[in-house]
Coordinates of C-alpha atoms in Angstrom, one line a residue:
Chain O
M1461 CA -224.5 117.7 110.7
K1462 CA -225.2 118.1 106.9
K1463 CA -223.1 121.3 106.9
Y1464 CA -220.1 119.3 108.1
L1465 CA -220.5 116.6 105.5
V1466 CA -220.5 119.4 102.8
A1467 CA -217.4 121.0 104.2
T1468 CA -215.5 117.7 104.3
A1469 CA -216.5 116.9 100.8
A1470 CA -215.1 120.2 99.5
I1471 CA -211.7 119.5 101.3
F1472 CA -211.3 116.0 99.9
A1473 CA -211.2 116.0 96.0
A1474 CA -212.1 112.9 94.0
S1475 CA -210.3 109.7 94.7
L1476 CA -207.1 109.2 92.8
A1477 CA -204.5 106.6 92.9
Y1478 CA -201.5 107.8 94.7
A1479 CA -198.1 108.2 93.3
G1480 CA -195.8 105.3 94.1
E1481 CA -198.4 102.5 94.5
D1482 CA -196.2 99.9 92.9
S1483 CA -192.7 101.1 93.9
T1484 CA -190.3 99.4 96.3
L1485 CA -188.4 101.1 99.1
A1486 CA -184.9 99.6 99.2
I1487 CA -181.9 101.3 100.7
E1488 CA -178.4 99.7 100.1
G1489 CA -180.1 96.5 99.2
E1490 CA -182.3 96.4 102.2
V1491 CA -186.0 96.1 101.2
F1492 CA -188.5 97.7 103.5
V1493 CA -192.1 96.6 104.2
T1494 CA -194.3 99.6 103.0
E1495 CA -197.4 97.6 102.5
V1496 CA -198.6 94.9 104.7
D1497 CA -201.9 93.3 106.0
A1498 CA -203.4 95.5 108.9
P1499 CA -203.2 94.0 112.4
E1500 CA -206.3 92.5 113.8
H1501 CA -207.0 95.4 116.3
M1502 CA -207.6 97.6 113.2
E1503 CA -211.3 97.4 112.5
N1504 CA -211.7 99.7 109.4
V1505 CA -208.4 99.3 107.5
S1506 CA -207.3 96.1 105.7
T1507 CA -203.9 97.1 104.3
L1508 CA -201.1 99.3 105.9
Y1509 CA -199.2 101.7 103.6
S1510 CA -196.1 103.5 104.6
G1511 CA -196.1 107.3 104.1
W1512 CA -193.4 106.7 101.7
T1513 CA -195.9 105.3 99.2
F1514 CA -198.0 108.3 99.0
R1515 CA -195.2 110.6 98.0
A1516 CA -194.0 111.8 94.6
D1517 CA -191.1 110.1 92.9
E1518 CA -188.7 112.9 93.6
T1519 CA -189.5 112.9 97.4
Q1520 CA -189.4 109.0 97.3
A1521 CA -185.9 109.1 95.8
L1522 CA -184.5 111.3 98.6
Q1523 CA -185.0 108.3 101.0
L1524 CA -183.4 105.7 98.7
D1525 CA -179.7 106.8 99.3
D1526 CA -178.5 107.7 102.7
F1527 CA -176.2 110.3 101.2
D1528 CA -179.1 112.0 99.3
N1529 CA -181.2 112.0 102.4
P1530 CA -180.7 115.4 104.2
A1531 CA -181.7 113.8 107.6
F1532 CA -178.2 112.3 107.9
L1533 CA -176.8 115.9 108.4
F1534 CA -178.7 116.0 111.5
L1535 CA -177.7 112.5 112.5
D1536 CA -174.1 113.4 112.1
Q1537 CA -174.7 116.3 114.6
A1538 CA -176.3 113.6 117.0
I1539 CA -173.2 111.5 116.7
D1540 CA -171.1 114.5 117.8
Q1541 CA -173.6 115.1 120.6
W1542 CA -173.3 111.5 121.6
D1543 CA -169.7 112.1 122.8
T1544 CA -170.3 115.6 124.2
V1545 CA -170.1 115.9 128.1
E1546 CA -172.9 117.8 129.7
G1547 CA -174.1 118.5 133.2
S1548 CA -172.8 118.2 136.6
E1549 CA -171.7 114.5 136.5
G1550 CA -169.1 115.0 133.8
K1551 CA -170.8 112.4 131.5
S1552 CA -171.7 112.1 127.9
C1553 CA -174.1 109.4 126.3
S1554 CA -171.1 107.3 125.5
T1555 CA -169.9 107.3 129.1
C1556 CA -172.5 104.6 129.7
H1557 CA -173.6 103.5 126.3
E1558 CA -170.5 102.3 124.4
D1559 CA -172.3 102.1 121.0
V1560 CA -175.4 103.7 119.9
A1561 CA -176.0 100.6 117.7
D1562 CA -177.0 98.8 120.9
F1563 CA -180.3 100.5 120.7
A1564 CA -181.4 98.5 117.7
G1565 CA -184.9 97.3 118.5
L1566 CA -185.8 100.3 120.8
K1567 CA -187.8 102.4 118.3
S1568 CA -189.9 99.4 117.1
T1569 CA -191.2 98.8 120.7
L1570 CA -191.8 102.4 121.9
P1571 CA -193.8 103.9 123.5
R1572 CA -193.9 101.4 126.3
V1573 CA -195.0 101.1 129.9
E1574 CA -192.4 101.3 132.7
D1575 CA -193.5 101.4 136.3
G1576 CA -196.9 102.1 135.4
E1577 CA -196.1 105.1 133.2
L1578 CA -196.1 105.4 129.4
V1579 CA -192.7 106.4 128.2
T1580 CA -191.4 107.5 124.8
M1581 CA -187.9 107.6 123.5
T1582 CA -187.7 111.4 124.4
N1583 CA -188.6 110.5 128.0
L1584 CA -185.9 107.9 128.1
V1585 CA -183.3 110.2 126.7
N1586 CA -184.3 113.0 129.1
E1587 CA -184.1 110.6 132.0
C1588 CA -180.4 110.1 131.1
V1589 CA -179.8 113.7 130.6
T1590 CA -181.2 114.8 133.9
D1591 CA -180.7 111.9 136.3
R1592 CA -177.6 110.4 135.1
M1593 CA -175.8 113.4 133.4
G1594 CA -177.0 116.0 135.9
A1595 CA -177.9 118.4 133.0
E1596 CA -181.1 120.4 132.1
P1597 CA -183.7 118.4 130.2
W1598 CA -183.6 118.9 126.5
K1599 CA -186.6 120.5 124.9
Y1600 CA -189.2 117.8 123.7
S1601 CA -188.9 118.5 120.0
G1602 CA -185.9 120.8 120.1
A1603 CA -183.0 120.4 117.6
K1604 CA -180.8 118.4 120.0
M1605 CA -183.6 116.0 121.1
S1606 CA -185.0 115.5 117.5
A1607 CA -181.5 114.7 116.2
M1608 CA -180.6 112.4 119.0
T1609 CA -183.9 110.4 118.9
A1610 CA -183.6 110.2 115.2
L1611 CA -180.1 108.7 115.6
I1612 CA -181.3 106.2 118.2
A1613 CA -184.4 105.2 116.2
H1614 CA -182.3 104.8 113.1
Q1615 CA -180.5 101.8 114.8
S1616 CA -183.8 100.0 114.4
R1617 CA -184.3 100.7 110.7
G1618 CA -185.6 97.7 108.7
M1619 CA -187.0 96.2 112.0
T1620 CA -190.7 95.6 112.2
M1621 CA -192.9 98.0 114.2
N1622 CA -194.1 95.9 117.2
V1623 CA -195.4 97.9 120.3
A1624 CA -197.0 96.2 123.2
I1625 CA -200.7 97.1 123.5
E1626 CA -202.0 94.7 126.1
G1627 CA -201.5 94.3 129.8
D1628 CA -200.1 97.3 131.3
A1629 CA -200.3 99.2 128.0
A1630 CA -204.0 98.5 127.4
P1631 CA -205.4 101.6 129.3
F1632 CA -203.0 103.9 127.5
W1633 CA -203.8 102.3 124.1
E1634 CA -207.6 102.7 124.7
R1635 CA -207.0 106.3 125.7
G1636 CA -205.1 106.8 122.5
K1637 CA -207.7 105.1 120.4
E1638 CA -210.5 107.3 121.9
L1639 CA -208.4 110.5 120.9
Y1640 CA -207.9 109.1 117.4
Y1641 CA -211.6 108.9 116.8
T1642 CA -212.5 112.1 118.6
R1643 CA -213.5 115.1 116.5
V1644 CA -211.9 118.3 117.7
G1645 CA -211.3 121.9 116.6
Q1646 CA -213.2 124.3 114.5
L1647 CA -213.1 122.0 111.5
D1648 CA -214.6 119.2 113.8
M1649 CA -212.4 116.6 112.6
A1650 CA -210.7 113.4 114.1
C1651 CA -207.5 111.8 113.0
S1652 CA -209.5 109.1 111.4
N1653 CA -211.4 111.5 109.0
C1654 CA -208.2 112.2 107.2
H1655 CA -205.9 109.1 107.7
E1656 CA -208.4 106.3 107.9
D1657 CA -211.5 107.5 105.8
N1658 CA -209.5 109.4 103.1
Y1659 CA -205.9 108.1 102.7
G1660 CA -204.9 108.0 99.1
N1661 CA -207.3 110.8 98.4
M1662 CA -206.2 114.4 97.5
I1663 CA -206.3 117.1 100.1
R1664 CA -205.9 120.0 97.7
A1665 CA -202.9 118.9 95.6
D1666 CA -201.5 116.6 98.2
H1667 CA -202.1 112.9 98.9
L1668 CA -203.4 112.0 102.3
S1669 CA -201.3 109.2 104.0
Q1670 CA -202.4 106.8 106.7
G1671 CA -200.5 108.9 109.2
Q1672 CA -198.0 106.2 110.0
I1673 CA -195.2 107.0 112.3
N1674 CA -192.8 104.2 111.4
G1675 CA -190.5 106.6 109.7
F1676 CA -190.3 109.2 112.5
P1677 CA -188.3 111.2 113.5
L1678 CA -188.0 112.2 109.9
Y1679 CA -186.9 115.0 107.5
R1680 CA -189.7 117.2 106.0
L1681 CA -189.1 119.2 102.9
K1682 CA -191.6 121.8 104.2
N1683 CA -189.3 122.9 107.0
A1684 CA -186.0 121.3 106.1
K1685 CA -185.4 119.7 109.5
I1686 CA -186.0 116.7 111.5
N1687 CA -189.7 116.5 112.7
T1688 CA -190.9 114.6 115.7
T1689 CA -194.3 112.6 116.2
H1690 CA -195.5 115.0 118.7
G1691 CA -194.5 118.0 116.6
R1692 CA -196.4 116.4 113.6
F1693 CA -199.5 115.8 115.9
K1694 CA -199.5 119.5 116.9
G1695 CA -199.3 120.5 113.3
C1696 CA -202.3 118.3 112.4
M1697 CA -204.2 119.7 115.3
S1698 CA -203.5 123.2 114.3
N1699 CA -204.6 122.5 110.7
I1700 CA -208.0 121.5 111.9
R1701 CA -208.0 124.6 114.0
A1702 CA -207.9 122.8 117.4
T1703 CA -205.8 123.8 120.3
P1704 CA -203.0 121.3 120.2
F1705 CA -201.9 119.1 123.3
K1706 CA -198.5 119.9 124.5
E1707 CA -195.5 117.9 123.2
G1708 CA -194.7 115.1 125.7
S1709 CA -198.3 115.4 127.3
E1710 CA -200.1 112.2 128.5
E1711 CA -202.5 112.7 125.4
F1712 CA -199.8 112.7 122.7
K1713 CA -198.0 109.9 124.4
A1714 CA -201.1 107.7 124.3
L1715 CA -201.9 108.7 120.7
E1716 CA -198.3 107.9 119.8
L1717 CA -198.8 104.3 121.3
Y1718 CA -202.1 104.0 119.4
I1719 CA -200.8 105.3 116.1
A1720 CA -197.6 103.1 116.4
S1721 CA -199.8 100.1 116.9
R1722 CA -201.6 101.0 113.6
G1723 CA -198.3 100.4 112.0
Q1724 CA -197.5 97.0 113.4
G1725 CA -196.0 95.1 110.5
L1726 CA -194.4 98.0 108.7
S1727 CA -190.6 98.5 108.7
V1728 CA -189.0 101.3 110.8
E1729 CA -187.7 103.7 108.2
T1730 CA -186.0 106.3 110.4
P1731 CA -185.0 108.8 109.1
A1732 CA -187.6 108.9 106.4
V1733 CA -188.0 111.9 104.1
R1734 CA -191.6 113.4 103.7
N1735 CA -193.2 116.3 102.0
Chain U
M720 CA -221.1 149.5 74.3
T721 CA -221.9 147.7 77.4
L722 CA -219.0 146.9 79.6
T723 CA -219.1 143.6 81.5
R724 CA -217.0 143.1 84.7
R725 CA -214.6 141.0 82.6
D726 CA -214.0 143.8 80.0
V727 CA -213.3 146.4 82.9
F728 CA -210.8 143.8 84.3
V729 CA -209.1 143.3 81.0
L730 CA -209.0 147.1 80.3
G731 CA -207.7 147.7 83.8
S732 CA -204.9 145.1 83.3
A733 CA -204.0 146.5 80.0
A734 CA -203.6 150.0 81.5
F735 CA -201.6 148.7 84.4
A736 CA -199.3 146.8 81.9
G737 CA -198.9 149.9 79.8
T738 CA -198.0 151.9 82.8
A739 CA -195.7 149.3 84.1
L740 CA -193.8 148.9 80.8
A741 CA -193.4 152.7 80.4
G742 CA -192.4 153.2 84.0
M743 CA -190.1 150.4 84.5
P744 CA -189.1 148.5 81.6
A745 CA -186.7 146.1 83.4
F746 CA -189.3 144.7 85.6
A747 CA -191.0 142.5 83.1
S748 CA -187.8 141.0 81.9
A749 CA -185.6 140.6 84.9
T750 CA -184.8 137.1 83.8
D751 CA -184.1 138.1 80.1
D752 CA -181.8 140.9 81.5
L753 CA -179.8 138.4 83.5
I754 CA -179.6 136.0 80.6
A755 CA -178.3 138.7 78.4
E756 CA -175.8 139.7 81.0
F757 CA -174.7 136.0 81.0
T758 CA -174.4 135.7 77.2
G759 CA -173.1 139.3 76.7
G760 CA -176.2 139.8 74.5
A761 CA -175.5 136.9 72.2
E762 CA -178.5 134.8 71.1
A763 CA -178.8 131.4 72.8
G764 CA -179.9 128.6 70.4
S765 CA -180.8 125.0 71.2
G766 CA -178.1 122.3 71.3
A767 CA -176.3 119.9 73.5
L768 CA -177.9 120.9 76.7
V769 CA -180.3 118.9 78.7
L770 CA -182.2 120.4 81.7
T771 CA -184.0 117.7 83.7
A772 CA -186.7 119.0 86.3
P773 CA -189.8 117.4 87.6
E774 CA -193.1 118.3 85.7
I775 CA -194.8 118.6 89.1
A776 CA -192.8 119.5 92.2
E777 CA -194.5 118.2 95.4
N778 CA -192.7 120.9 97.5
G779 CA -191.3 124.1 96.1
N780 CA -188.7 124.2 98.8
T781 CA -186.7 121.3 97.4
V782 CA -187.0 120.8 93.5
P783 CA -184.3 118.5 92.2
I784 CA -182.7 119.7 88.9
E785 CA -179.9 118.4 86.7
V786 CA -178.0 120.0 83.8
D787 CA -176.0 118.0 81.3
A788 CA -174.2 120.2 78.9
P789 CA -171.2 118.3 77.1
G790 CA -168.7 120.9 75.8
A791 CA -169.9 123.7 78.1
V792 CA -167.6 125.7 80.3
A793 CA -170.4 127.1 82.4
V794 CA -174.2 126.7 82.8
A795 CA -176.4 129.3 84.5
I796 CA -179.8 128.5 85.9
F797 CA -182.7 130.9 86.2
A798 CA -186.2 130.7 87.6
D799 CA -188.4 133.2 85.9
G800 CA -191.1 133.3 88.6
N801 CA -188.9 133.7 91.7
P802 CA -188.5 137.1 93.4
V803 CA -184.8 136.8 92.5
P804 CA -184.5 134.9 89.2
A805 CA -181.0 133.9 89.3
V806 CA -180.4 130.3 90.9
A807 CA -176.9 129.2 90.4
T808 CA -174.0 129.2 87.9
F809 CA -171.9 126.0 87.4
N810 CA -168.3 126.8 86.1
F811 CA -166.8 123.5 85.0
G812 CA -163.0 123.0 85.6
P813 CA -160.5 121.0 83.6
L814 CA -161.1 117.9 85.6
N815 CA -164.8 117.9 85.0
P816 CA -165.4 115.3 82.2
S817 CA -169.1 115.4 81.7
R818 CA -170.2 119.1 82.3
S819 CA -173.1 117.9 84.2
A820 CA -174.4 118.6 87.7
S821 CA -177.4 118.2 90.0
T822 CA -178.7 120.3 92.8
R823 CA -181.9 121.2 94.7
I824 CA -183.6 124.5 94.2
R825 CA -186.5 126.6 95.5
L826 CA -189.4 127.6 93.4
A827 CA -191.8 130.1 94.8
K828 CA -194.6 129.0 92.5
S829 CA -195.2 127.3 89.1
Q830 CA -192.8 128.7 86.5
N831 CA -190.1 128.1 84.0
V832 CA -186.6 127.0 84.9
I833 CA -184.2 128.1 82.4
A834 CA -180.6 126.9 81.8
V835 CA -178.2 128.7 79.6
A836 CA -174.8 127.0 78.7
K837 CA -171.7 128.8 77.6
M838 CA -170.0 126.4 75.2
E839 CA -166.3 126.1 74.5
D840 CA -166.6 127.8 71.2
G841 CA -168.1 130.9 72.9
S842 CA -171.6 130.2 71.6
F843 CA -174.6 129.8 73.9
V844 CA -177.3 127.2 74.3
R845 CA -180.6 127.3 76.2
A846 CA -183.1 124.9 77.5
D847 CA -186.4 125.5 79.4
A848 CA -188.5 123.4 81.6
A849 CA -191.9 124.3 83.0
V850 CA -192.4 123.1 86.6
K851 CA -195.8 123.1 88.4
V852 CA -195.4 123.6 92.0
T853 CA -198.3 122.1 93.9
I854 CA -199.9 123.8 96.9
G855 CA -199.9 121.1 99.6
G856 CA -202.9 120.2 101.7
C857 CA -201.3 119.6 105.1
G858 CA -197.9 118.8 103.7
G859 CA -197.2 122.2 101.9
Chain C
M426 CA -169.6 131.2 111.6
A427 CA -173.2 130.2 111.2
E428 CA -174.1 127.6 113.8
G429 CA -174.3 124.0 113.1
V430 CA -172.7 124.1 109.6
K431 CA -171.5 120.6 108.8
P432 CA -170.3 119.3 105.4
R433 CA -170.9 115.7 104.1
V434 CA -169.0 114.5 101.1
K435 CA -169.2 111.2 99.2
V436 CA -166.1 110.2 97.1
P437 CA -165.0 106.7 96.3
K438 CA -161.9 105.5 98.2
S439 CA -160.2 104.3 95.1
A440 CA -160.3 104.4 91.3
S441 CA -158.3 103.5 88.2
A442 CA -156.2 106.3 86.5
G443 CA -158.3 108.6 84.3
E444 CA -161.6 107.1 85.8
V445 CA -164.6 109.2 85.9
I446 CA -166.1 109.3 89.5
T447 CA -169.3 110.7 90.9
I448 CA -169.2 113.0 93.9
K449 CA -171.9 114.1 96.1
T450 CA -171.8 117.0 98.6
L451 CA -174.3 118.2 101.2
I452 CA -173.8 120.9 103.8
S453 CA -176.1 121.9 106.6
H454 CA -177.0 125.5 106.1
K455 CA -180.4 127.4 106.5
M456 CA -179.8 129.4 103.3
E457 CA -181.8 132.4 104.5
S458 CA -183.1 133.8 101.4
G459 CA -183.6 137.4 102.4
Q460 CA -187.2 137.3 101.1
R461 CA -188.8 136.2 104.5
K462 CA -190.1 138.3 107.4
D463 CA -190.0 137.6 111.0
G464 CA -193.0 137.6 113.3
D465 CA -193.0 141.4 113.6
G466 CA -192.9 141.8 109.8
N467 CA -189.3 142.8 109.5
P468 CA -187.3 141.4 106.8
I469 CA -184.8 138.7 107.8
A470 CA -181.5 139.4 106.3
R471 CA -180.0 137.2 103.6
S472 CA -177.5 134.7 104.9
I473 CA -176.4 132.0 102.5
I474 CA -173.5 130.0 101.2
N475 CA -172.6 131.9 98.0
R476 CA -169.8 129.8 96.5
F477 CA -169.0 126.1 96.4
V478 CA -165.6 125.0 94.9
A479 CA -164.3 121.4 94.3
D480 CA -160.5 120.9 93.4
F481 CA -158.4 117.9 92.9
N482 CA -154.6 118.3 93.5
G483 CA -154.9 122.1 92.8
Q484 CA -156.9 121.5 89.6
N485 CA -160.4 122.8 89.4
V486 CA -163.4 120.4 89.0
I487 CA -166.4 122.7 89.6
D488 CA -166.9 126.2 90.8
V489 CA -170.5 127.1 91.7
T490 CA -172.1 130.4 92.4
L491 CA -175.1 130.0 94.6
E492 CA -178.0 132.4 94.8
P493 CA -180.9 132.4 97.4
A494 CA -182.9 130.0 95.3
I495 CA -180.7 127.1 96.3
S496 CA -182.5 125.0 98.9
T497 CA -181.6 124.7 102.6
N498 CA -178.9 122.2 103.1
P499 CA -177.2 122.7 99.7
Y500 CA -176.6 119.5 97.7
F501 CA -174.5 119.1 94.7
Q502 CA -173.8 116.1 92.6
F503 CA -171.1 116.1 89.7
E504 CA -168.4 114.1 88.1
A505 CA -164.6 114.3 88.2
T506 CA -161.8 112.7 86.3
V507 CA -158.9 111.5 88.6
P508 CA -155.6 111.3 86.8
E509 CA -153.6 110.2 89.8
S510 CA -153.8 109.6 93.5
G511 CA -154.4 112.7 95.5
E512 CA -156.7 114.9 97.5
F513 CA -160.0 116.5 96.8
T514 CA -160.6 119.9 98.5
F515 CA -164.2 121.1 98.8
T516 CA -164.8 124.6 100.0
W517 CA -167.9 126.5 100.8
Y518 CA -168.0 130.3 101.3
D519 CA -170.6 131.8 103.6
D520 CA -172.0 135.4 103.3
D521 CA -170.7 136.1 106.7
G522 CA -167.1 135.4 105.7
S523 CA -166.9 132.0 107.1
V524 CA -165.2 129.4 104.9
Y525 CA -166.0 125.6 105.5
E526 CA -163.5 123.2 104.0
T527 CA -163.2 119.4 103.9
T528 CA -160.8 117.1 102.1
K529 CA -161.0 113.5 100.8
S530 CA -158.2 111.3 99.6
I531 CA -158.6 108.9 96.7
E532 CA -156.1 106.1 95.8
V533 CA -155.5 105.6 92.1
S534 CA -154.2 102.2 90.9

């Protein structure tokens, strides 16, 4: 056990205040909640911080103007896709859904339980693609799906994260919580070791965030494209040298619900910009 | 004389540097050569050219820079630590009032970003900015 | 033509004669630098946008030479003087010979 503690101490450098503690995220006059009291179900954290607050000034600035934000290139592609007919039924998204803006409020309440199953936005989009359009399902974090889920989630921007965690959702939420605190991989780390115990601290030259997903799908400077929650979970698991679960797996869906619930009260920022 | 490991290393480096300089003189000054090409060999002084770049870049993939060169006809940007030092050349047209521009660039590591402006009178002005590129934890 | 290349341009819809306006442009492009290697260790060929030009009613505003050090999805911000009503033309030139062009009209009062 001692060995692991030493290893952990070597990874996390001394505590430093993160970059934008006092800055305000406002886009076209709309102010976003980036810091708020944690919900009751969070036992070890008192204040929530959006991932935006941990970023350097230059990265933060990219999200302050929708033109400067490169994610909108991909949202533009999704707007074209919205009207593109695909599959055997001769339908596009717009055949049934007149205006994508009608999806305001969806991202802030997903994942949710439908007929006993936990569903993500990707599941809902693919249900349309296969059952109603008669097309092949889109790849879970493929370019088309990432852009489309970002466009749909963007309709909820500024709304408050508010997923259901009780009733039908409770067993999924419990499963997600268990995964969040379970140490895995060669580095033997759980989500909580970085994102609960050490947010705000440095991991090499980088600030660890709380791992909030209120800005997803989002644009990362690292790979210059839209990144999904499940794609990011996979990246984290690879970093701690664990074998990642599959995108769209029951494990990642449950984890997504639990992590979304750890952001209850923060504003939806989609599409956010991160490192 | 007792040689420490450090001495050996220093000697080795010096020998290598000597060889490198003799063997391929252009290597060490690829950026200088490109600047000389842009200026036609003329000396670039300091003057009305402001180069804005972050002191620390969170991600070397996307580093915002800005040049502001009133009275310039063109500004060339170089990054002396990149495998290819040339970054961009802005040529300003008659309808460009401020002779300023912003873009986003890639920096392979911590290094100097250099802007050289060609002024309307044919003279050249230079500005340098050192940018530290951090190695991310999980973000980088 | 490289896949999925899409320009975005921000120009005010109106201005007063001689006013200085700010223009922003963004285009989706991988800007493959030629420095990277694929999974098998073979170099990936350079494929970038190498030139960007902004003109107004046939007169030049800015003409940029791009090298591989320009980030993915190239972004430019610059200013322009608008003497009269007319049209901005923005043109990006791809290594592969493709040319992407978009225009924006501006009303001068």
